[in-house]
């Protein structure tokens, strides 16, 4: 059974960089895409982007200028960086595996979520 | 971006009721529609993928249907553990987008 365990700083000041890591247990990160998704009361669920084991990434255009994702295959981990955060980046951040079947995809499973608050 | 519109935004029902939640896409997404259940303090959990395929371990009282732009999630006989928030999500095109959710509450 695949489990995703995520961690990172939960309180940031405006203009700082958000950094989260997601460790994958029970499966290799190779062969999959891994997504980051955030959830806030104001914006609901928002897809941030996804990255594969080779480092090929696709980002939400709304965040593309500030976001980067990377993988560490030796540690079976995926990471998210979001620069120049503001209060509007306050959200619960989730990592999730992207399951693919032919042309279809879905998110399963999800990490437990990390609340990130941006406040001065 | 493809907009996903869910209705209703909230719904009160009783155990044993049959409920239907609707999700409409702003453009043709074929069958690229997934449903998730989220309980307070937990991450979303996959229920249905590719519009109508039940995820392993999900009770058969859940079902999904639809294609192109109009989709439904039906719970045939509500159980206490089904009171939660439900989200639809399209995977036809990036950025992947979600509906705003339907909160199912006990009447």
mmCIF file of C-alpha atoms in Angstrom:
data_model
loop_
_atom_site.group_PDB
_atom_site.id
_atom_site.type_symbol
_atom_site.label_atom_id
_atom_site.label_comp_id
_atom_site.label_asym_id
_atom_site.label_seq_id
_atom_site.Cartn_x
_atom_site.Cartn_y
_atom_site.Cartn_z
ATOM 1 C CA UNK A 1 0.000 0.000 0.000
ATOM 2 C CA UNK A 2 1.478 3.296 -1.095
ATOM 3 C CA UNK A 3 1.736 6.021 1.534
ATOM 4 C CA UNK A 4 2.811 9.619 1.102
ATOM 5 C CA UNK A 5 4.303 11.472 4.052
ATOM 6 C CA UNK A 6 4.903 15.185 3.651
ATOM 7 C CA UNK A 7 6.558 17.882 5.717
ATOM 8 C CA UNK A 8 7.850 21.432 5.601
ATOM 9 C CA UNK A 9 7.701 24.825 7.263
ATOM 10 C CA UNK A 10 4.201 25.793 8.295
ATOM 11 C CA UNK A 11 4.630 29.503 8.956
ATOM 12 C CA UNK A 12 6.231 31.885 6.488
ATOM 13 C CA UNK A 13 6.561 35.636 6.164
ATOM 14 C CA UNK A 14 5.620 37.427 2.947
ATOM 15 C CA UNK A 15 8.325 37.200 0.257
ATOM 16 C CA UNK A 16 9.826 34.021 1.746
ATOM 17 C CA UNK A 17 10.074 30.697 -0.089
ATOM 18 C CA UNK A 18 7.749 27.792 0.632
ATOM 19 C CA UNK A 19 9.523 24.454 0.654
ATOM 20 C CA UNK A 20 7.757 21.110 1.116
ATOM 21 C CA UNK A 21 8.904 17.514 0.725
ATOM 22 C CA UNK A 22 6.843 14.395 0.110
ATOM 23 C CA UNK A 23 8.304 10.960 0.808
ATOM 24 C CA UNK A 24 6.819 7.965 -0.961
ATOM 25 C CA UNK A 25 6.640 4.627 0.854
ATOM 26 C CA UNK A 26 5.584 1.316 -0.591
ATOM 27 C CA UNK A 27 6.345 2.123 -4.220
ATOM 28 C CA UNK A 28 9.042 3.665 -6.360
ATOM 29 C CA UNK A 29 8.577 7.203 -7.616
ATOM 30 C CA UNK A 30 9.832 5.999 -10.996
ATOM 31 C CA UNK A 31 7.167 5.494 -13.590
ATOM 32 C CA UNK A 32 4.720 8.016 -12.172
ATOM 33 C CA UNK A 33 3.981 11.682 -12.168
ATOM 34 C CA UNK A 34 3.628 13.312 -8.751
ATOM 35 C CA UNK A 35 1.416 16.311 -8.208
ATOM 36 C CA UNK A 36 1.133 19.096 -5.703
ATOM 37 C CA UNK A 37 -2.333 20.452 -4.981
ATOM 38 C CA UNK A 38 -3.372 23.101 -2.506
ATOM 39 C CA UNK A 39 -6.671 23.883 -0.813
ATOM 40 C CA UNK A 40 -7.854 27.146 0.646
ATOM 41 C CA UNK A 41 -11.287 28.466 1.607
ATOM 42 C CA UNK A 42 -11.023 31.180 -1.012
ATOM 43 C CA UNK A 43 -9.790 29.208 -4.018
ATOM 44 C CA UNK A 44 -10.868 25.684 -3.206
ATOM 45 C CA UNK A 45 -8.680 22.909 -4.590
ATOM 46 C CA UNK A 46 -5.994 24.219 -6.941
ATOM 47 C CA UNK A 47 -3.585 22.073 -8.958
ATOM 48 C CA UNK A 48 -0.076 23.475 -8.636
ATOM 49 C CA UNK A 49 1.715 21.134 -11.010
ATOM 50 C CA UNK A 50 3.321 17.753 -11.470
ATOM 51 C CA UNK A 51 6.736 16.226 -11.969
ATOM 52 C CA UNK A 52 8.013 12.798 -13.009
ATOM 53 C CA UNK A 53 11.022 10.808 -11.849
ATOM 54 C CA UNK A 54 13.111 12.295 -14.637
ATOM 55 C CA UNK A 55 12.367 15.830 -13.530
ATOM 56 C CA UNK A 56 10.024 16.675 -16.372
ATOM 57 C CA UNK A 57 7.439 19.068 -14.960
ATOM 58 C CA UNK A 58 4.200 20.787 -15.894
ATOM 59 C CA UNK A 59 3.038 23.758 -13.838
ATOM 60 C CA UNK A 60 -0.167 25.697 -13.473
ATOM 61 C CA UNK A 61 0.318 28.852 -15.569
ATOM 62 C CA UNK A 62 -1.091 30.900 -12.701
ATOM 63 C CA UNK A 63 1.911 29.909 -10.560
ATOM 64 C CA UNK A 64 4.523 29.019 -13.165
ATOM 65 C CA UNK A 65 6.774 32.008 -12.543
ATOM 66 C CA UNK A 66 7.164 31.116 -8.859
ATOM 67 C CA UNK A 67 6.994 27.332 -8.658
ATOM 68 C CA UNK A 68 9.485 24.540 -9.130
ATOM 69 C CA UNK A 69 9.259 20.820 -8.430
ATOM 70 C CA UNK A 70 12.017 18.280 -8.177
ATOM 71 C CA UNK A 71 12.579 14.624 -7.392
ATOM 72 C CA UNK A 72 15.230 12.739 -5.467
ATOM 73 C CA UNK A 73 15.087 9.175 -6.682
ATOM 74 C CA UNK A 74 17.697 8.024 -4.175
ATOM 75 C CA UNK A 75 15.407 9.093 -1.319
ATOM 76 C CA UNK A 76 12.114 8.403 -3.135
ATOM 77 C CA UNK A 77 11.034 11.952 -2.471
ATOM 78 C CA UNK A 78 9.381 14.789 -4.345
ATOM 79 C CA UNK A 79 9.773 18.455 -3.443
ATOM 80 C CA UNK A 80 7.920 21.709 -4.017
ATOM 81 C CA UNK A 81 9.295 25.237 -3.928
ATOM 82 C CA UNK A 82 7.158 28.338 -4.231
ATOM 83 C CA UNK A 83 8.955 31.658 -4.110
ATOM 84 C CA UNK A 84 7.830 35.128 -3.047
ATOM 85 C CA UNK A 85 4.841 33.914 -1.067
ATOM 86 C CA UNK A 86 1.994 36.220 -0.039
ATOM 87 C CA UNK A 87 -1.039 35.782 2.166
ATOM 88 C CA UNK A 88 -2.935 34.380 -0.817
ATOM 89 C CA UNK A 89 -0.601 31.357 -0.765
ATOM 90 C CA UNK A 90 -1.944 30.369 2.657
ATOM 91 C CA UNK A 91 -3.437 26.918 2.172
ATOM 92 C CA UNK A 92 -3.203 23.243 2.965
ATOM 93 C CA UNK A 93 -0.737 21.720 0.523
ATOM 94 C CA UNK A 94 -1.026 18.107 -0.606
ATOM 95 C CA UNK A 95 1.196 15.836 -2.631
ATOM 96 C CA UNK A 96 -0.502 13.118 -4.643
ATOM 97 C CA UNK A 97 0.422 10.367 -7.057
ATOM 98 C CA UNK A 98 -0.931 10.708 -10.569
ATOM 99 C CA UNK A 99 -2.414 7.436 -11.757
ATOM 100 C CA UNK A 100 -2.691 7.140 -15.517
ATOM 101 C CA UNK A 101 -4.672 4.789 -17.714
ATOM 102 C CA UNK A 102 -4.354 5.430 -21.436
ATOM 103 C CA UNK A 103 -5.296 9.108 -21.790
ATOM 104 C CA UNK A 104 -6.941 9.384 -18.382
ATOM 105 C CA UNK A 105 -5.457 10.435 -15.070
ATOM 106 C CA UNK A 106 -6.479 10.818 -11.455
ATOM 107 C CA UNK A 107 -4.910 11.580 -8.071
ATOM 108 C CA UNK A 108 -4.456 8.635 -5.738
ATOM 109 C CA UNK A 109 -3.272 8.440 -3.046
ATOM 110 C CA UNK A 110 -2.798 11.812 -1.362
ATOM 111 C CA UNK A 111 -0.444 12.879 1.380
ATOM 112 C CA UNK A 112 -1.825 13.945 4.724
ATOM 113 C CA UNK A 113 -1.575 17.656 3.917
ATOM 114 C CA UNK A 114 0.565 20.448 5.336
ATOM 115 C CA UNK A 115 -0.953 23.727 6.469
ATOM 116 C CA UNK A 116 1.168 26.642 5.317
ATOM 117 C CA UNK A 117 0.326 30.066 6.700
ATOM 118 C CA UNK A 118 1.831 33.253 5.311
ATOM 119 C CA UNK A 119 1.728 36.117 7.770
ATOM 120 C CA UNK A 120 3.925 38.996 8.794
ATOM 121 C CA UNK B 1 -8.812 26.863 -17.967
ATOM 122 C CA UNK B 2 -11.725 24.431 -17.848
ATOM 123 C CA UNK B 3 -14.253 25.530 -15.229
ATOM 124 C CA UNK B 4 -15.990 22.839 -13.197
ATOM 125 C CA UNK B 5 -19.352 23.776 -11.724
ATOM 126 C CA UNK B 6 -20.827 21.567 -9.029
ATOM 127 C CA UNK B 7 -24.365 21.653 -7.735
ATOM 128 C CA UNK B 8 -25.708 21.873 -5.205
ATOM 129 C CA UNK B 9 -23.024 23.451 -3.032
ATOM 130 C CA UNK B 10 -24.642 21.866 0.007
ATOM 131 C CA UNK B 11 -27.262 19.216 0.560
ATOM 132 C CA UNK B 12 -29.120 17.960 3.628
ATOM 133 C CA UNK B 13 -30.246 14.355 3.534
ATOM 134 C CA UNK B 14 -31.086 11.436 5.793
ATOM 135 C CA UNK B 15 -29.580 7.988 6.104
ATOM 136 C CA UNK B 16 -31.093 5.747 3.471
ATOM 137 C CA UNK B 17 -31.761 8.591 1.031
ATOM 138 C CA UNK B 18 -30.656 8.517 -2.574
ATOM 139 C CA UNK B 19 -28.680 11.605 -3.507
ATOM 140 C CA UNK B 20 -27.280 12.938 -6.741
ATOM 141 C CA UNK B 21 -24.543 15.534 -7.178
ATOM 142 C CA UNK B 22 -23.967 17.199 -10.524
ATOM 143 C CA UNK B 23 -20.767 18.472 -12.105
ATOM 144 C CA UNK B 24 -20.671 20.456 -15.331
ATOM 145 C CA UNK B 25 -17.547 21.231 -17.339
ATOM 146 C CA UNK B 26 -17.170 24.457 -19.302
ATOM 147 C CA UNK B 27 -16.036 22.472 -22.361
ATOM 148 C CA UNK B 28 -15.952 18.913 -23.649
ATOM 149 C CA UNK B 29 -13.823 16.704 -21.385
ATOM 150 C CA UNK B 30 -14.978 13.353 -22.703
ATOM 151 C CA UNK B 31 -14.842 10.943 -19.769
ATOM 152 C CA UNK B 32 -11.904 12.623 -18.006
ATOM 153 C CA UNK B 33 -13.800 13.221 -14.794
ATOM 154 C CA UNK B 34 -12.969 12.001 -11.298
ATOM 155 C CA UNK B 35 -14.811 12.202 -7.968
ATOM 156 C CA UNK B 36 -13.296 12.542 -4.502
ATOM 157 C CA UNK B 37 -14.668 12.438 -0.972
ATOM 158 C CA UNK B 38 -13.184 14.580 1.771
ATOM 159 C CA UNK B 39 -13.909 14.415 5.481
ATOM 160 C CA UNK B 40 -12.908 17.179 7.916
ATOM 161 C CA UNK B 41 -9.187 17.236 8.620
ATOM 162 C CA UNK B 42 -8.440 14.591 6.003
ATOM 163 C CA UNK B 43 -7.089 14.587 2.476
ATOM 164 C CA UNK B 44 -9.460 13.938 -0.414
ATOM 165 C CA UNK B 45 -9.991 10.271 -1.207
ATOM 166 C CA UNK B 46 -10.597 8.927 -4.709
ATOM 167 C CA UNK B 47 -14.057 7.441 -5.246
ATOM 168 C CA UNK B 48 -14.576 7.228 -8.999
ATOM 169 C CA UNK B 49 -12.299 7.736 -11.994
ATOM 170 C CA UNK B 50 -12.889 8.028 -15.714
ATOM 171 C CA UNK B 51 -16.443 9.175 -14.972
ATOM 172 C CA UNK B 52 -17.861 5.816 -13.902
ATOM 173 C CA UNK B 53 -15.152 3.407 -12.681
ATOM 174 C CA UNK B 54 -15.420 2.669 -8.977
ATOM 175 C CA UNK B 55 -12.112 2.744 -7.132
ATOM 176 C CA UNK B 56 -11.220 -0.528 -5.421
ATOM 177 C CA UNK B 57 -12.669 -0.726 -1.917
ATOM 178 C CA UNK B 58 -15.325 1.956 -2.483
ATOM 179 C CA UNK B 59 -18.841 0.713 -1.637
ATOM 180 C CA UNK B 60 -21.085 -0.113 -4.565
ATOM 181 C CA UNK B 61 -23.718 2.384 -3.390
ATOM 182 C CA UNK B 62 -21.519 5.008 -5.071
ATOM 183 C CA UNK B 63 -21.821 5.367 -8.826
ATOM 184 C CA UNK B 64 -20.819 7.867 -11.461
ATOM 185 C CA UNK B 65 -22.128 8.632 -14.910
ATOM 186 C CA UNK B 66 -21.941 11.165 -17.684
ATOM 187 C CA UNK B 67 -19.680 12.333 -20.478
ATOM 188 C CA UNK B 68 -18.736 15.394 -22.513
ATOM 189 C CA UNK B 69 -19.788 18.181 -20.135
ATOM 190 C CA UNK B 70 -22.369 16.740 -17.737
ATOM 191 C CA UNK B 71 -21.623 14.271 -14.973
ATOM 192 C CA UNK B 72 -23.318 12.913 -11.872
ATOM 193 C CA UNK B 73 -22.293 11.186 -8.677
ATOM 194 C CA UNK B 74 -25.047 9.141 -7.081
ATOM 195 C CA UNK B 75 -25.160 7.576 -3.644
ATOM 196 C CA UNK B 76 -27.974 5.032 -3.715
ATOM 197 C CA UNK B 77 -28.589 4.720 0.034
ATOM 198 C CA UNK B 78 -26.777 7.132 2.315
ATOM 199 C CA UNK B 79 -24.860 5.736 5.219
ATOM 200 C CA UNK B 80 -23.668 7.768 8.182
ATOM 201 C CA UNK B 81 -20.058 7.593 7.013
ATOM 202 C CA UNK B 82 -20.992 9.209 3.673
ATOM 203 C CA UNK B 83 -21.616 12.627 5.196
ATOM 204 C CA UNK B 84 -18.667 14.539 3.812
ATOM 205 C CA UNK B 85 -17.725 16.944 1.016
ATOM 206 C CA UNK B 86 -17.501 15.709 -2.557
ATOM 207 C CA UNK B 87 -15.402 17.184 -5.354
ATOM 208 C CA UNK B 88 -15.240 16.580 -9.065
ATOM 209 C CA UNK B 89 -12.009 17.065 -11.036
ATOM 210 C CA UNK B 90 -11.235 17.122 -14.746
ATOM 211 C CA UNK B 91 -8.060 15.636 -16.154
ATOM 212 C CA UNK B 92 -8.687 16.293 -19.837
ATOM 213 C CA UNK B 93 -6.362 19.288 -19.976
ATOM 214 C CA UNK B 94 -3.912 21.032 -17.728
ATOM 215 C CA UNK B 95 -4.272 22.878 -15.522
ATOM 216 C CA UNK B 96 -6.338 20.158 -13.922
ATOM 217 C CA UNK B 97 -9.282 21.822 -12.209
ATOM 218 C CA UNK B 98 -11.720 20.950 -9.452
ATOM 219 C CA UNK B 99 -15.290 21.807 -8.623
ATOM 220 C CA UNK B 100 -15.931 23.892 -5.497
ATOM 221 C CA UNK B 101 -17.427 20.946 -3.683
ATOM 222 C CA UNK B 102 -20.776 19.690 -2.401
ATOM 223 C CA UNK B 103 -21.125 19.413 1.360
ATOM 224 C CA UNK B 104 -23.460 16.587 2.294
ATOM 225 C CA UNK B 105 -24.964 17.101 5.718
ATOM 226 C CA UNK B 106 -27.248 15.112 7.955
ATOM 227 C CA UNK B 107 -30.838 16.314 7.955
#
